Amino acid sequence: MADQTQEGTSLILYIGMLGMFFLALAIVGFVIIYKRRLLKQQVKLQEQKIIHQQQLLQSAVKIQDDERKRFAADLHDEIGGGISTILLSVERIKNAQVDQPEMVSKSQHIRDQLNDLLQKVREISYNIMPPTLEDFGLHEAISDLCYSISESSDKKVHYEWKGDEERLDFSQELAFYRIIKELLVNAVKHSEANTISITIENLAESFQLMLQDNGKGFDEEKQQKGAGLRNIKDRALILGATLHISSKIQQGTTVHIQLNK
């Protein structure tokens, strides 16, 4: 009888321990599932925040680009057209005063100044929204930009396009153009580089940009809040592209951007 009681007690203890084990296992499993769900929700929320941020940036940049385009057109058509009209008037005055050398000389001087002003207006209009980009694409626009910098400075700009020449969406081309121009301006004005290399690879699965210079470099930690770098990061974010910047003091800078198609 005592043995049966002991066996019953042992069985109850065994069942109790087994029950506690499964209960503990269930609690652990519940905690794991809960944490996984919480992590998924956090990841989803983060993704939604990124998407929302991209949409806000995209809208803001599109408004800026549209405004630039309108301003460039107005500058070229209205201001440029007005200067051209004044030039014609000055030319008529000059021709009408052929017997007055002093007036002819003054008219010629005014004409030369107006021509210089007209050229500057056209250059500003082109820089704001280059027609080459819209008409012929990123490849030609970057080629023109590199040539212009090489001709107007003592910097050597090497440019190479690899792979397919099929065009991206215009909004993507414009974003890359702005990024490259910002990088070139930084390299020319601030890095003290004398050689700049740009390589673009337009592959089936990705579009990649690599820009390198042999300038003085910079401290990446101190440059995080710079307006130029922030603009580049914003445009890369809008593109959905990965951006990697590597720079060391006196060792130059390398920028790599990859857009997966």
Short mmCIF file of C-alpha atoms in Angstrom, two decimals:
data_model
loop_
_atom_site.label_atom_id
_atom_site.label_comp_id
_atom_site.label_asym_id
_atom_site.label_seq_id
_atom_site.Cartn_x
_atom_site.Cartn_y
_atom_site.Cartn_z
CA MET A 1 0.00 0.00 0.00
CA ALA A 2 2.84 2.35 0.88
CA ASP A 3 4.57 1.47 -2.38
CA GLN A 4 1.45 2.35 -4.37
CA THR A 5 1.17 5.66 -2.56
CA GLN A 6 4.83 6.43 -3.29
CA GLU A 7 4.38 5.50 -6.95
CA GLY A 8 1.29 7.72 -7.15
CA THR A 9 3.16 10.60 -5.60
CA SER A 10 6.09 10.10 -7.98
CA LEU A 11 3.71 9.99 -10.94
CA ILE A 12 2.05 13.20 -9.83
CA LEU A 13 5.43 14.86 -9.41
CA TYR A 14 6.54 13.60 -12.82
CA ILE A 15 3.35 14.82 -14.48
CA GLY A 16 3.68 18.13 -12.65
CA MET A 17 7.29 18.58 -13.72
CA LEU A 18 6.40 17.59 -17.26
CA GLY A 19 3.55 20.07 -17.24
CA MET A 20 5.83 22.82 -15.92
CA PHE A 21 8.39 21.97 -18.62
CA PHE A 22 5.81 22.25 -21.40
CA LEU A 23 4.43 25.40 -19.81
CA ALA A 24 7.92 26.91 -19.71
CA LEU A 25 8.48 25.77 -23.29
CA ALA A 26 5.20 27.37 -24.32
CA ILE A 27 6.14 30.62 -22.59
CA VAL A 28 9.56 30.65 -24.28
CA GLY A 29 7.92 29.90 -27.62
CA PHE A 30 5.37 32.65 -27.06
CA VAL A 31 8.13 35.13 -26.18
CA ILE A 32 10.11 34.17 -29.30
CA ILE A 33 7.04 34.49 -31.53
CA TYR A 34 6.15 37.81 -29.89
CA LYS A 35 9.67 39.17 -30.39
CA ARG A 36 9.67 38.04 -34.01
CA ARG A 37 6.33 39.71 -34.63
CA LEU A 38 7.54 42.84 -32.87
CA LEU A 39 10.73 42.83 -34.96
CA LYS A 40 8.71 42.38 -38.16
CA GLN A 41 6.46 45.27 -37.16
CA GLN A 42 9.50 47.44 -36.41
CA VAL A 43 11.10 46.53 -39.74
CA LYS A 44 7.82 47.21 -41.55
CA LEU A 45 7.44 50.53 -39.74
CA GLN A 46 11.01 51.47 -40.61
CA GLU A 47 10.41 50.54 -44.25
CA GLN A 48 7.25 52.65 -44.27
CA LYS A 49 9.18 55.56 -42.76
CA ILE A 50 11.89 55.21 -45.42
CA ILE A 51 9.29 55.02 -48.19
CA HIS A 52 7.49 58.04 -46.75
CA GLN A 53 10.78 59.91 -46.48
CA GLN A 54 11.63 58.97 -50.07
CA GLN A 55 8.23 60.19 -51.25
CA LEU A 56 8.59 63.49 -49.41
CA LEU A 57 12.11 64.03 -50.74
CA GLN A 58 11.05 63.01 -54.23
CA SER A 59 8.17 65.49 -54.18
CA ALA A 60 10.39 68.28 -52.86
CA VAL A 61 13.15 67.61 -55.40
CA LYS A 62 10.64 67.32 -58.25
CA ILE A 63 9.19 70.70 -57.33
CA GLN A 64 12.71 72.17 -57.25
CA ASP A 65 13.64 70.60 -60.58
CA ASP A 66 10.40 71.73 -62.22
CA GLU A 67 10.99 75.24 -60.92
CA ARG A 68 14.58 75.17 -62.21
CA LYS A 69 13.32 74.05 -65.61
CA ARG A 70 10.77 76.88 -65.77
CA PHE A 71 13.33 79.41 -64.55
CA ALA A 72 15.90 78.24 -67.10
CA ALA A 73 13.33 78.51 -69.89
CA ASP A 74 12.21 81.97 -68.76
CA LEU A 75 15.82 83.11 -68.39
CA HIS A 76 16.69 81.90 -71.89
CA ASP A 77 13.50 83.04 -73.63
CA GLU A 78 12.54 86.23 -71.81
CA ILE A 79 15.84 87.70 -70.61
CA GLY A 80 17.91 86.27 -73.45
CA GLY A 81 15.30 87.33 -75.99
CA GLY A 82 15.16 90.83 -74.50
CA ILE A 83 18.93 91.23 -74.70
CA SER A 84 18.89 90.03 -78.32
CA THR A 85 16.27 92.67 -79.15
CA ILE A 86 18.36 95.40 -77.51
CA LEU A 87 21.39 94.19 -79.48
CA LEU A 88 19.49 94.67 -82.73
CA SER A 89 18.51 98.19 -81.68
CA VAL A 90 22.11 99.05 -80.77
CA GLU A 91 23.26 97.67 -84.12
CA ARG A 92 20.77 99.91 -85.95
CA ILE A 93 21.92 102.94 -83.96
CA LYS A 94 25.53 102.09 -84.75
CA ASN A 95 24.81 101.80 -88.47
CA ALA A 96 22.88 105.08 -88.43
CA GLN A 97 25.81 106.93 -86.84
CA VAL A 98 28.56 105.90 -89.26
CA ASP A 99 29.58 109.55 -89.66
CA GLN A 100 30.10 109.94 -85.91
CA PRO A 101 33.09 107.80 -84.86
CA GLU A 102 32.55 108.47 -81.15
CA MET A 103 28.96 107.20 -81.27
CA VAL A 104 30.03 104.20 -83.33
CA SER A 105 32.70 103.37 -80.72
CA LYS A 106 30.24 103.71 -77.82
CA SER A 107 27.65 101.63 -79.65
CA GLN A 108 30.22 98.92 -80.29
CA HIS A 109 31.22 98.95 -76.62
CA ILE A 110 27.59 98.58 -75.53
CA ARG A 111 27.11 95.83 -78.10
CA ASP A 112 30.13 93.92 -76.77
CA GLN A 113 28.85 94.20 -73.20
CA LEU A 114 25.40 92.98 -74.22
CA ASN A 115 26.93 90.04 -76.08
CA ASP A 116 28.89 89.09 -72.96
CA LEU A 117 25.74 89.39 -70.85
CA LEU A 118 23.77 87.28 -73.33
CA GLN A 119 26.46 84.59 -73.23
CA LYS A 120 26.37 84.55 -69.42
CA VAL A 121 22.57 84.28 -69.43
CA ARG A 122 22.78 81.31 -71.79
CA GLU A 123 25.46 79.66 -69.63
CA ILE A 124 23.38 80.12 -66.47
CA SER A 125 20.30 78.75 -68.23
CA TYR A 126 22.29 75.75 -69.47
CA ASN A 127 23.73 75.05 -66.02
CA ILE A 128 20.31 75.18 -64.38
CA MET A 129 18.76 72.72 -66.82
CA PRO A 130 21.11 71.44 -69.55
CA PRO A 131 19.17 70.79 -72.77
CA THR A 132 21.73 68.13 -73.73
CA LEU A 133 20.47 65.96 -70.86
CA GLU A 134 16.87 66.11 -72.01
CA ASP A 135 17.65 65.79 -75.73
CA PHE A 136 20.53 63.29 -75.78
CA GLY A 137 20.69 61.69 -72.33
CA LEU A 138 23.04 61.39 -69.38
CA HIS A 139 26.04 60.08 -71.34
CA GLU A 140 26.28 63.15 -73.58
CA ALA A 141 25.43 65.57 -70.77
CA ILE A 142 28.22 64.24 -68.52
CA SER A 143 30.63 64.23 -71.45
CA ASP A 144 29.87 67.93 -72.05
CA LEU A 145 30.19 68.70 -68.34
CA CYS A 146 33.59 67.01 -68.06
CA TYR A 147 34.84 68.74 -71.21
CA SER A 148 33.67 72.12 -69.88
CA ILE A 149 35.48 71.64 -66.56
CA SER A 150 38.67 70.44 -68.26
CA GLU A 151 38.64 73.44 -70.61
CA SER A 152 37.89 76.04 -67.93
CA SER A 153 40.33 74.79 -65.27
CA ASP A 154 43.66 73.05 -64.83
CA LYS A 155 41.91 69.83 -63.75
CA LYS A 156 42.13 66.63 -65.76
CA VAL A 157 38.76 64.91 -65.89
CA HIS A 158 38.73 61.35 -67.25
CA TYR A 159 35.30 60.04 -68.17
CA GLU A 160 34.36 56.53 -69.26
CA TRP A 161 30.98 54.97 -69.98
CA LYS A 162 30.81 51.18 -70.00
CA GLY A 163 28.00 48.90 -71.06
CA ASP A 164 24.66 49.70 -72.62
CA GLU A 165 23.83 53.25 -73.69
CA GLU A 166 20.12 52.71 -73.16
CA ARG A 167 18.69 55.69 -71.30
CA LEU A 168 17.28 55.67 -67.78
CA ASP A 169 14.10 57.50 -66.85
CA PHE A 170 14.64 61.25 -67.17
CA SER A 171 14.10 61.76 -63.42
CA GLN A 172 16.84 59.20 -62.72
CA GLU A 173 19.18 60.77 -65.27
CA LEU A 174 18.58 64.21 -63.77
CA ALA A 175 19.32 62.91 -60.26
CA PHE A 176 22.59 61.32 -61.39
CA TYR A 177 23.52 64.47 -63.31
CA ARG A 178 22.97 66.63 -60.22
CA ILE A 179 24.99 64.19 -58.08
CA ILE A 180 27.90 64.11 -60.54
CA LYS A 181 27.89 67.88 -60.93
CA GLU A 182 27.90 68.36 -57.14
CA LEU A 183 30.79 65.91 -56.80
CA LEU A 184 32.75 67.62 -59.58
CA VAL A 185 32.21 71.06 -58.07
CA ASN A 186 33.42 69.78 -54.70
CA ALA A 187 36.47 68.16 -56.31
CA VAL A 188 37.37 71.29 -58.28
CA LYS A 189 36.70 73.92 -55.60
CA HIS A 190 37.50 72.20 -52.33
CA SER A 191 39.55 69.03 -52.72
CA GLU A 192 42.53 70.62 -54.54
CA ALA A 193 42.52 67.58 -56.84
CA ASN A 194 44.23 67.83 -60.21
CA THR A 195 42.88 64.55 -61.57
CA ILE A 196 39.28 63.35 -61.42
CA SER A 197 38.06 60.04 -62.78
CA ILE A 198 34.41 59.21 -63.54
CA THR A 199 33.31 55.73 -64.56
CA ILE A 200 29.71 54.77 -65.32
CA GLU A 201 28.66 51.16 -65.87
CA ASN A 202 25.20 50.65 -67.34
CA LEU A 203 24.66 46.93 -66.85
CA ALA A 204 21.60 44.75 -67.30
CA GLU A 205 21.02 44.43 -63.56
CA SER A 206 22.42 47.72 -62.24
CA PHE A 207 23.58 51.25 -63.02
CA GLN A 208 26.81 52.16 -61.23
CA LEU A 209 28.74 55.40 -60.80
CA MET A 210 32.31 55.61 -59.53
CA LEU A 211 34.02 58.97 -59.02
CA GLN A 212 37.57 59.25 -57.70
CA ASP A 213 39.88 62.21 -57.15
CA ASN A 214 43.44 62.59 -55.90
CA GLY A 215 42.66 65.61 -53.73
CA LYS A 216 43.30 66.32 -50.08
CA GLY A 217 40.34 64.25 -48.91
CA PHE A 218 38.30 65.03 -45.81
CA ASP A 219 37.29 63.74 -42.40
CA GLU A 220 34.08 61.79 -43.03
CA GLU A 221 32.78 62.42 -39.50
CA LYS A 222 33.11 66.20 -39.83
CA GLN A 223 31.57 66.33 -43.30
CA GLN A 224 28.33 64.51 -42.45
CA LYS A 225 26.33 67.74 -42.09
CA GLY A 226 27.67 69.54 -45.17
CA ALA A 227 25.00 70.83 -47.57
CA GLY A 228 26.67 69.33 -50.64
CA LEU A 229 26.99 65.89 -49.09
CA ARG A 230 23.43 66.08 -47.79
CA ASN A 231 22.12 66.89 -51.29
CA ILE A 232 23.99 63.89 -52.70
CA LYS A 233 22.60 61.60 -49.98
CA ASP A 234 19.07 62.89 -50.53
CA ARG A 235 19.19 62.29 -54.27
CA ALA A 236 20.65 58.80 -53.76
CA LEU A 237 17.85 58.07 -51.29
CA ILE A 238 15.23 59.24 -53.79
CA LEU A 239 16.77 57.00 -56.44
CA GLY A 240 16.69 54.05 -54.05
CA ALA A 241 20.41 53.67 -54.71
CA THR A 242 23.19 52.65 -52.35
CA LEU A 243 25.81 55.31 -51.65
CA HIS A 244 29.30 54.69 -50.32
CA ILE A 245 31.81 57.50 -49.75
CA SER A 246 35.38 56.77 -48.74
CA SER A 247 37.76 59.63 -48.00
CA LYS A 248 40.94 60.06 -46.00
CA ILE A 249 43.05 63.13 -45.36
CA GLN A 250 45.65 63.55 -48.14
CA GLN A 251 44.48 60.32 -49.80
CA GLY A 252 41.67 61.54 -52.03
CA THR A 253 38.02 60.58 -52.20
CA THR A 254 36.07 57.74 -53.80
CA VAL A 255 32.31 57.79 -54.27
CA HIS A 256 30.36 54.75 -55.43
CA ILE A 257 26.64 54.76 -56.18
CA GLN A 258 24.70 51.71 -57.34
CA LEU A 259 21.13 51.66 -58.59
CA ASN A 260 19.66 48.19 -59.00
CA LYS A 261 17.26 47.89 -61.93
#
